[in-house]
C-alpha positions as a Markdown table, in Angstrom:
| # | Residue | x | y | z |
|---|---|---|---|---|
| 1 | His | -23.2 | 7.4 | 6.7 |
| 2 | Ile | -21.9 | 3.9 | 6.5 |
| 3 | Leu | -20.8 | 4.4 | 2.9 |
| 4 | Leu | -19.0 | 7.7 | 3.3 |
| 5 | Asp | -15.6 | 6.1 | 3.3 |
| 6 | Arg | -16.4 | 3.4 | 0.7 |
| 7 | Thr | -16.0 | 3.8 | -3.0 |
| 8 | Phe | -18.5 | 1.0 | -3.8 |
| 9 | Ser | -21.6 | 0.0 | -1.9 |
| 10 | Pro | -21.8 | -3.6 | -0.6 |
| 11 | Glu | -23.9 | -4.5 | -3.6 |
| 12 | Glu | -21.4 | -2.9 | -6.0 |
| 13 | Ala | -18.2 | -4.2 | -4.4 |
| 14 | Lys | -15.7 | -5.4 | -7.0 |
| 15 | Gly | -13.7 | -7.9 | -5.1 |
| 16 | Gly | -13.3 | -11.2 | -7.0 |
| 17 | Ala | -14.4 | -9.8 | -10.3 |
| 18 | Pro | -12.7 | -10.9 | -13.5 |
| 19 | Ile | -9.9 | -8.5 | -14.5 |
| 20 | Asp | -11.0 | -6.2 | -17.3 |
| 21 | Pro | -7.9 | -4.2 | -18.4 |
| 22 | Ser | -10.1 | -1.1 | -19.3 |
| 23 | Lys | -11.1 | -1.0 | -15.6 |
| 24 | Thr | -7.7 | -1.9 | -14.1 |
| 25 | Ala | -4.9 | 0.3 | -12.7 |
| 26 | Val | -1.4 | -0.8 | -11.6 |
| 27 | Ile | -0.5 | 1.5 | -8.7 |
| 28 | Cys | 3.2 | 1.9 | -8.4 |
| 29 | Ile | 4.0 | 3.0 | -4.8 |
| 30 | Glu | 7.2 | 5.0 | -4.1 |
| 31 | Phe | 9.5 | 3.8 | -7.0 |
| 32 | Gln | 11.7 | 6.7 | -6.1 |
| 33 | Asn | 15.5 | 7.1 | -5.9 |
| 34 | Glu | 15.5 | 7.0 | -2.1 |
| 35 | Phe | 14.5 | 3.3 | -2.3 |
| 36 | Ala | 15.2 | 2.1 | -5.8 |
| 37 | Ser | 18.5 | 3.7 | -6.8 |
| 38 | Glu | 22.0 | 3.2 | -5.6 |
| 39 | Gly | 22.8 | 6.4 | -3.6 |
| 40 | Gly | 19.3 | 6.5 | -2.1 |
| 41 | Lys | 19.3 | 6.5 | 1.7 |
| 42 | Leu | 17.1 | 3.4 | 1.9 |
| 43 | Tyr | 18.5 | 1.5 | -1.1 |
| 44 | Gly | 20.8 | -0.6 | 1.1 |
| 45 | Ala | 17.9 | -1.6 | 3.3 |
| 46 | Val | 15.8 | -2.9 | 0.4 |
| 47 | Glu | 18.5 | -4.0 | -2.1 |
| 48 | Gly | 18.5 | -7.6 | -1.0 |
| 49 | Val | 14.8 | -8.2 | -1.5 |
| 50 | Met | 14.8 | -6.1 | -4.7 |
| 51 | Lys | 17.4 | -8.4 | -6.1 |
| 52 | Ser | 15.8 | -11.7 | -4.9 |
| 53 | Thr | 12.4 | -10.8 | -6.4 |
| 54 | Gly | 13.6 | -8.9 | -9.4 |
| 55 | Met | 10.9 | -6.4 | -8.5 |
| 56 | Leu | 12.1 | -3.4 | -10.5 |
| 57 | Glu | 12.4 | -5.2 | -13.8 |
| 58 | Lys | 9.2 | -7.1 | -13.2 |
| 59 | Thr | 7.3 | -3.9 | -12.4 |
| 60 | Val | 8.5 | -2.3 | -15.6 |
| 61 | Tyr | 7.4 | -5.4 | -17.5 |
| 62 | Val | 3.9 | -5.4 | -15.8 |
| 63 | Cys | 3.4 | -1.7 | -16.5 |
| 64 | Asp | 4.3 | -2.1 | -20.2 |
| 65 | Lys | 1.9 | -5.0 | -20.4 |
| 66 | Ala | -0.8 | -3.0 | -18.7 |
| 67 | Arg | -0.4 | 0.0 | -21.0 |
| 68 | Ala | -0.5 | -2.3 | -24.1 |
| 69 | Ala | -3.7 | -4.0 | -22.8 |
| 70 | Gly | -5.5 | -0.7 | -22.2 |
| 71 | Ala | -5.0 | -0.6 | -18.4 |
| 72 | Lys | -3.8 | 2.5 | -16.5 |
| 73 | Val | -0.5 | 2.9 | -14.7 |
| 74 | Phe | -0.7 | 5.1 | -11.6 |
| 75 | His | 2.4 | 6.5 | -9.8 |
| 76 | Ala | 2.2 | 7.3 | -6.1 |
| 77 | Pro | 5.4 | 8.9 | -4.8 |
| 78 | Ile | 5.8 | 10.3 | -1.3 |
| 79 | Ser | 7.6 | 13.5 | -0.4 |
| 80 | Phe | 8.0 | 15.9 | 2.5 |
| 81 | Ala | 9.0 | 19.5 | 3.0 |
| 82 | Ala | 12.5 | 20.0 | 4.2 |
| 83 | Asp | 11.3 | 21.1 | 7.6 |
| 84 | Ala | 8.9 | 18.1 | 7.8 |
| 85 | Ser | 6.0 | 20.4 | 8.5 |
| 86 | Asp | 3.8 | 18.3 | 6.3 |
| 87 | Asn | 4.7 | 14.9 | 7.9 |
| 88 | Pro | 1.5 | 13.7 | 9.4 |
| 89 | Asn | 3.0 | 11.8 | 12.4 |
| 90 | Lys | 6.6 | 12.8 | 12.5 |
| 91 | Asn | 7.4 | 11.6 | 16.1 |
| 92 | Leu | 6.2 | 8.0 | 15.9 |
| 93 | Gly | 7.2 | 4.9 | 14.0 |
| 94 | Ile | 8.3 | 4.9 | 10.4 |
| 95 | Leu | 7.3 | 8.5 | 9.8 |
| 96 | Ala | 9.6 | 9.5 | 12.6 |
| 97 | Gly | 12.4 | 7.8 | 10.7 |
| 98 | Cys | 11.5 | 9.8 | 7.6 |
| 99 | Asn | 11.8 | 12.9 | 9.7 |
| 100 | Ala | 15.0 | 12.1 | 11.5 |
| 101 | Asp | 16.8 | 11.0 | 8.4 |
| 102 | Ser | 15.3 | 13.7 | 6.1 |
| 103 | Leu | 14.0 | 11.1 | 3.6 |
| 104 | Phe | 12.1 | 11.9 | 0.4 |
| 105 | Thr | 12.7 | 15.6 | 0.6 |
| 106 | Ala | 10.6 | 17.4 | -2.0 |
| 107 | Gly | 12.6 | 18.8 | -4.9 |
| 108 | Thr | 15.6 | 16.5 | -4.4 |
| 109 | Trp | 17.0 | 13.7 | -6.5 |
| 110 | Asn | 16.0 | 11.3 | -3.7 |
| 111 | Ala | 12.3 | 12.0 | -4.1 |
| 112 | Gln | 12.3 | 11.7 | -7.9 |
| 113 | Ile | 10.8 | 8.6 | -9.5 |
| 114 | Cys | 13.7 | 6.3 | -10.5 |
| 115 | Glu | 14.8 | 6.3 | -14.2 |
| 116 | Ala | 13.4 | 2.8 | -14.9 |
| 117 | Met | 10.0 | 3.7 | -13.8 |
| 118 | Thr | 9.8 | 7.1 | -15.5 |
| 119 | Pro | 6.1 | 7.9 | -16.1 |
| 120 | Lys | 4.9 | 7.5 | -19.7 |
| 121 | Ala | 2.2 | 9.2 | -21.7 |
| 122 | Gly | -1.2 | 8.3 | -20.4 |
| 123 | Asp | 0.1 | 7.4 | -16.9 |
| 124 | Val | -1.6 | 9.0 | -13.9 |
| 125 | Met | 0.3 | 10.8 | -11.1 |
| 126 | Val | -1.1 | 10.7 | -7.6 |
| 127 | Glu | -0.6 | 13.9 | -5.7 |
| 128 | Gly | -0.4 | 14.6 | -2.0 |
| 129 | Lys | 1.0 | 11.4 | -0.5 |
| 130 | Lys | 2.6 | 12.2 | 2.9 |
| 131 | Gly | 1.6 | 9.2 | 4.9 |
| 132 | Leu | 1.9 | 5.4 | 4.4 |
| 133 | Asp | -1.5 | 4.6 | 3.0 |
| 134 | Ala | -1.8 | 6.1 | -0.5 |
| 135 | Phe | -5.5 | 7.1 | 0.0 |
| 136 | Pro | -5.6 | 9.7 | 2.9 |
| 137 | Gly | -4.9 | 13.3 | 1.8 |
| 138 | Thr | -4.3 | 12.4 | -1.8 |
| 139 | Asp | -6.3 | 12.4 | -5.1 |
| 140 | Leu | -5.9 | 8.7 | -5.6 |
| 141 | Glu | -9.6 | 7.7 | -5.1 |
| 142 | Glu | -10.7 | 10.7 | -7.2 |
| 143 | Lys | -8.5 | 9.7 | -10.0 |
| 144 | Leu | -9.5 | 6.0 | -9.8 |
| 145 | Lys | -13.1 | 7.0 | -10.0 |
| 146 | Ala | -12.4 | 9.4 | -12.9 |
| 147 | Asn | -10.8 | 6.6 | -14.9 |
| 148 | Gly | -13.5 | 4.0 | -14.1 |
| 149 | Ile | -11.2 | 1.8 | -12.2 |
| 150 | Glu | -12.5 | -1.3 | -10.4 |
| 151 | Thr | -9.4 | -3.5 | -10.0 |
| 152 | Val | -6.2 | -2.1 | -8.5 |
| 153 | Ala | -2.9 | -4.0 | -8.7 |
| 154 | Leu | -0.3 | -2.9 | -6.2 |
| 155 | Ala | 3.4 | -2.8 | -6.5 |
| 156 | Gly | 6.3 | -1.0 | -4.8 |
| 157 | Phe | 7.8 | -0.2 | -1.4 |
| 158 | Leu | 7.6 | -1.3 | 1.3 |
| 159 | Thr | 5.8 | -4.6 | 0.9 |
| 160 | Asn | 4.7 | -4.6 | 4.6 |
| 161 | Cys | 4.2 | -0.8 | 5.0 |
| 162 | Cys | 2.9 | 1.5 | 2.3 |
| 163 | Val | 1.8 | -1.3 | -0.1 |
| 164 | Glu | 0.1 | -3.2 | 2.7 |
| 165 | Ser | -1.6 | 0.0 | 4.1 |
| 166 | Thr | -2.9 | 0.8 | 0.6 |
| 167 | Met | -4.1 | -2.7 | 0.0 |
| 168 | Arg | -6.1 | -2.7 | 3.2 |
| 169 | Thr | -7.8 | 0.5 | 2.4 |
| 170 | Ala | -8.5 | -0.4 | -1.2 |
| 171 | Tyr | -10.1 | -3.6 | 0.1 |
| 172 | Glu | -12.3 | -1.8 | 2.6 |
| 173 | Lys | -13.4 | 0.6 | -0.1 |
| 174 | Gly | -14.7 | -2.2 | -2.2 |
| 175 | Phe | -12.1 | -2.4 | -5.0 |
| 176 | Asn | -11.0 | -5.7 | -6.5 |
| 177 | Val | -7.4 | -5.7 | -5.1 |
| 178 | Val | -4.4 | -7.6 | -6.5 |
| 179 | Thr | -1.0 | -7.6 | -4.8 |
| 180 | Leu | 1.9 | -8.2 | -7.1 |
| 181 | Thr | 4.1 | -10.2 | -4.8 |
| 182 | Asp | 7.3 | -10.1 | -6.8 |
| 183 | Cys | 6.9 | -6.4 | -7.7 |
| 184 | Thr | 7.4 | -5.4 | -4.0 |
| 185 | Ala | 10.3 | -5.2 | -1.6 |
| 186 | Ala | 10.7 | -5.0 | 2.1 |
| 187 | Thr | 13.8 | -4.5 | 4.3 |
| 188 | Ser | 14.1 | -8.2 | 5.1 |
| 189 | Glu | 13.1 | -11.5 | 3.6 |
| 190 | Glu | 11.2 | -12.2 | 6.8 |
| 191 | Gly | 9.1 | -9.1 | 6.4 |
| 192 | Gln | 8.6 | -9.8 | 2.7 |
| 193 | Thr | 7.3 | -13.3 | 3.3 |
| 194 | Ala | 5.1 | -12.4 | 6.3 |
| 195 | Ala | 3.2 | -10.0 | 4.0 |
| 196 | Thr | 3.1 | -11.8 | 0.7 |
| 197 | Glu | 2.4 | -15.2 | 2.2 |
| 198 | Gly | 0.4 | -14.0 | 5.2 |
| 199 | Thr | -1.5 | -10.7 | 5.4 |
| 200 | Tyr | -1.8 | -10.2 | 1.6 |
| 201 | Gly | -4.2 | -13.1 | 1.2 |
| 202 | Met | -6.6 | -11.6 | 3.8 |
| 203 | Phe | -7.2 | -8.4 | 1.8 |
| 204 | Ser | -6.3 | -9.2 | -1.8 |
| 205 | Ser | -5.6 | -11.7 | -4.5 |
| 206 | Pro | -1.8 | -12.2 | -4.4 |
| 207 | Met | -0.3 | -12.8 | -7.8 |
| 208 | Thr | 3.1 | -12.8 | -9.5 |
| 209 | Ala | 3.9 | -10.4 | -12.3 |
| 210 | Asp | 3.5 | -13.2 | -14.8 |
| 211 | Glu | 0.2 | -14.4 | -13.4 |
| 212 | Phe | -1.2 | -10.9 | -13.5 |
| 213 | Ser | 0.1 | -10.2 | -16.9 |
| 214 | Gln | -1.6 | -13.3 | -18.3 |
| 215 | Lys | -4.9 | -12.1 | -16.9 |
| 216 | Leu | -4.5 | -8.8 | -18.9 |
| 217 | Glu | -4.3 | -10.6 | -22.2 |
């Protein structure tokens, strides 16, 4: 039973492996208008770090490089029913904020992927994300397995929330995990730094967009 929640057994774990583009996926977490576009309810909160890192432009660049190298690009948006009936913990923490402020409501402009990150042919859409971690309740693991993915490179929002939660689970499951430090954004520089220079190194190989792109060549 020890392996039930793990993708790879201890003998097969991929952490530290060389990056093979054919076995690599860039997972783009919540590049949606709510965060990434002016007019989104959370844009003001992340705008400062977005601009200081240049994360949107850099993620577009990384995704183009990944596609050209034969790697996969996954998109993992979040959305909720208007009545929040599918919010998995709507009275506590950040999910309570999503509920109170009616964030990422399904079928609205706010929940749509932002124009710059519009999925392209061959990209993979992750369905079912309602919580912070992109694994529980979604088809992410199933689609990673179906595409033969061993290395996951994470980008998106928030650096210290959904990206970090997904990083930790991917690490526990035995994937080779890369965090793209300048392809993420948090609501403060302090939060950004605490993750990218602190917790990320415990569960992943932190890299810049340029460093990762070079490994795809």
